[in-house]
Amino acid sequence: MKLKFGSLAALALFASAAHAQSSVTLYGVVDSGLLYQSTSAQHAFAPKTVGGKLFNGNAGSIFALKDGGIYSSIFGMKGTEDLGGGYAANFKLQGSFNSSTGQTGLNSSATAAAMFNQVTTIGVSGPFGKIDFGRQFAPMAYAMAETDVRNAQYFGSTLTAWLTMNTMSGWAGNNTNAQIGALYDDNAIVYNSPSFYGLSTALEYAPGGVAGQIQGGTRESAILKYSGFGLNADAVYYNGHDANPYAYSNPPTAAPATGLNNNRFVYFGAKYTWHGFSVSGSFANGRNPANTNGVPKPYAVSGDFDMWTGGLGYRFSPALEVTSGIYYLKDNRNNANQSNAYVIGADYSLTRRTQVYAQAGYVSNRGQMNQELIYGTPVAPGRNTTAVNFGLRHTF
């Protein structure tokens, strides 16, 4: 009996010790505010001619409760277990939702929603770095945020300028499978190296899993980073096959995977911070390497764009920061399509978890360009547009 009792006690002690080295965290963010925008469009993609008439023109001004003035509202859980020797097993499940309606966010399939539509990863970390498997943010998304004074936020940033490259290339905005680059990738294997004197790298490969087509739906990318002495600098190369498997139709219909190399994005950006001042700049090119015919019908755009950005910010106190940015886009095969977006915003932390913000933007769209000011609210193509957003963000 004593032996059995001692064994049970030892087992309980071991289980307790194992539990102490593991953790699971539930977390989330709710971000909601009021938005006014002077023009709008029914769909995110560029205008096209249907039956001799222009489709997707100006639908008028809009005033709405808007989720995601800074970033989307999210809910998730993450956990880690100490494996010993400096190694750990990790998992993360994270999904976005619309705080205005309660709807869950989109995934890579057209019009389909998913509970954990942003991150579903399992991986291992240790002295070698970190490797994760599953749906996750593409490394290029972090690179854009790290080198933009406005942190690639949902209102007026490198993110919204990059999204415009996608809408102008035919992406309808009803899934997360972009035409140029990627915010999320399914089936992704991502390795992040340790930092060596400020230098690090992120490598990604995502097999497509298409039967009979080894290149079908594949993705690969490489990021080189430097961080030190107030400077963040990133270089990005992203390449994809069958970038968005949906035909140009409304609603979009699935097109078969061909293995076509049709998604290329390169980006060079830097941000420098000194005594509260921040300045950033970047250049990017996004294109379809397989498109050798210029402008694809029925759209009056080429799918080959340059993006130039500049930003300036100042942190007045630990609680208050003001940021501003200029975002220029140009269609390389149709000079009539150009746009400039000008954005300014301020955020103030009431507490460690609660933040208020105000931001405003103006975009000059020329030709058929439709650079948007806030993710999820398309602007009218070829029209100058003003937007103002006030909101509250709480982290838990």
mmCIF file of C-alpha atoms in Angstrom, residues 144 147-152 155-161 267-272 278-284 306-313 322-329 339-345 371:
data_model
loop_
_atom_site.group_PDB
_atom_site.id
_atom_site.type_symbol
_atom_site.label_atom_id
_atom_site.label_comp_id
_atom_site.label_asym_id
_atom_site.label_seq_id
_atom_site.Cartn_x
_atom_site.Cartn_y
_atom_site.Cartn_z
ATOM 1 C CA MET A 144 5.722 45.633 -44.373
ATOM 2 C CA THR A 147 9.102 49.231 -42.124
ATOM 3 C CA ASP A 148 6.049 51.493 -42.145
ATOM 4 C CA VAL A 149 5.566 54.306 -39.626
ATOM 5 C CA ARG A 150 1.846 53.451 -39.689
ATOM 6 C CA ASN A 151 2.641 49.768 -39.005
ATOM 7 C CA ALA A 152 0.654 48.427 -41.981
ATOM 8 C CA PHE A 155 -6.422 52.549 -42.349
ATOM 9 C CA GLY A 156 -4.033 54.210 -44.818
ATOM 10 C CA SER A 157 -0.758 52.258 -44.807
ATOM 11 C CA THR A 158 1.457 49.960 -46.856
ATOM 12 C CA LEU A 159 -1.227 47.315 -46.268
ATOM 13 C CA THR A 160 -4.033 49.265 -47.981
ATOM 14 C CA ALA A 161 -1.708 50.350 -50.809
ATOM 15 C CA TYR A 267 9.701 44.829 -51.493
ATOM 16 C CA PHE A 268 12.459 46.930 -49.938
ATOM 17 C CA GLY A 269 11.639 49.023 -46.876
ATOM 18 C CA ALA A 270 13.217 50.690 -43.857
ATOM 19 C CA LYS A 271 12.128 52.567 -40.741
ATOM 20 C CA TYR A 272 14.381 54.571 -38.442
ATOM 21 C CA SER A 278 10.148 57.830 -36.813
ATOM 22 C CA VAL A 279 10.663 58.005 -40.566
ATOM 23 C CA SER A 280 10.020 55.238 -43.086
ATOM 24 C CA GLY A 281 10.212 54.589 -46.808
ATOM 25 C CA SER A 282 9.741 51.670 -49.158
ATOM 26 C CA PHE A 283 9.548 50.527 -52.771
ATOM 27 C CA ALA A 284 7.658 47.504 -54.068
ATOM 28 C CA ASP A 306 4.952 49.914 -58.491
ATOM 29 C CA MET A 307 4.387 51.180 -54.957
ATOM 30 C CA TRP A 308 6.362 53.981 -53.276
ATOM 31 C CA THR A 309 5.717 54.952 -49.656
ATOM 32 C CA GLY A 310 6.959 57.463 -47.122
ATOM 33 C CA GLY A 311 6.042 58.025 -43.489
ATOM 34 C CA LEU A 312 6.742 60.354 -40.587
ATOM 35 C CA GLY A 313 5.676 59.968 -36.963
ATOM 36 C CA VAL A 322 0.893 60.715 -34.228
ATOM 37 C CA THR A 323 1.765 59.108 -37.574
ATOM 38 C CA SER A 324 1.418 60.144 -41.213
ATOM 39 C CA GLY A 325 2.104 58.585 -44.584
ATOM 40 C CA ILE A 326 2.100 59.061 -48.355
ATOM 41 C CA TYR A 327 1.376 56.050 -50.590
ATOM 42 C CA TYR A 328 1.860 56.263 -54.371
ATOM 43 C CA LEU A 329 0.797 53.587 -56.865
ATOM 44 C CA SER A 339 -2.960 57.293 -57.263
ATOM 45 C CA ASN A 340 -1.672 59.154 -54.219
ATOM 46 C CA ALA A 341 -2.994 58.594 -50.703
ATOM 47 C CA TYR A 342 -2.264 61.024 -47.830
ATOM 48 C CA VAL A 343 -2.992 59.828 -44.286
ATOM 49 C CA ILE A 344 -2.626 61.141 -40.740
ATOM 50 C CA GLY A 345 -3.649 59.476 -37.505
ATOM 51 C CA GLN A 371 -6.631 52.895 -53.965
#
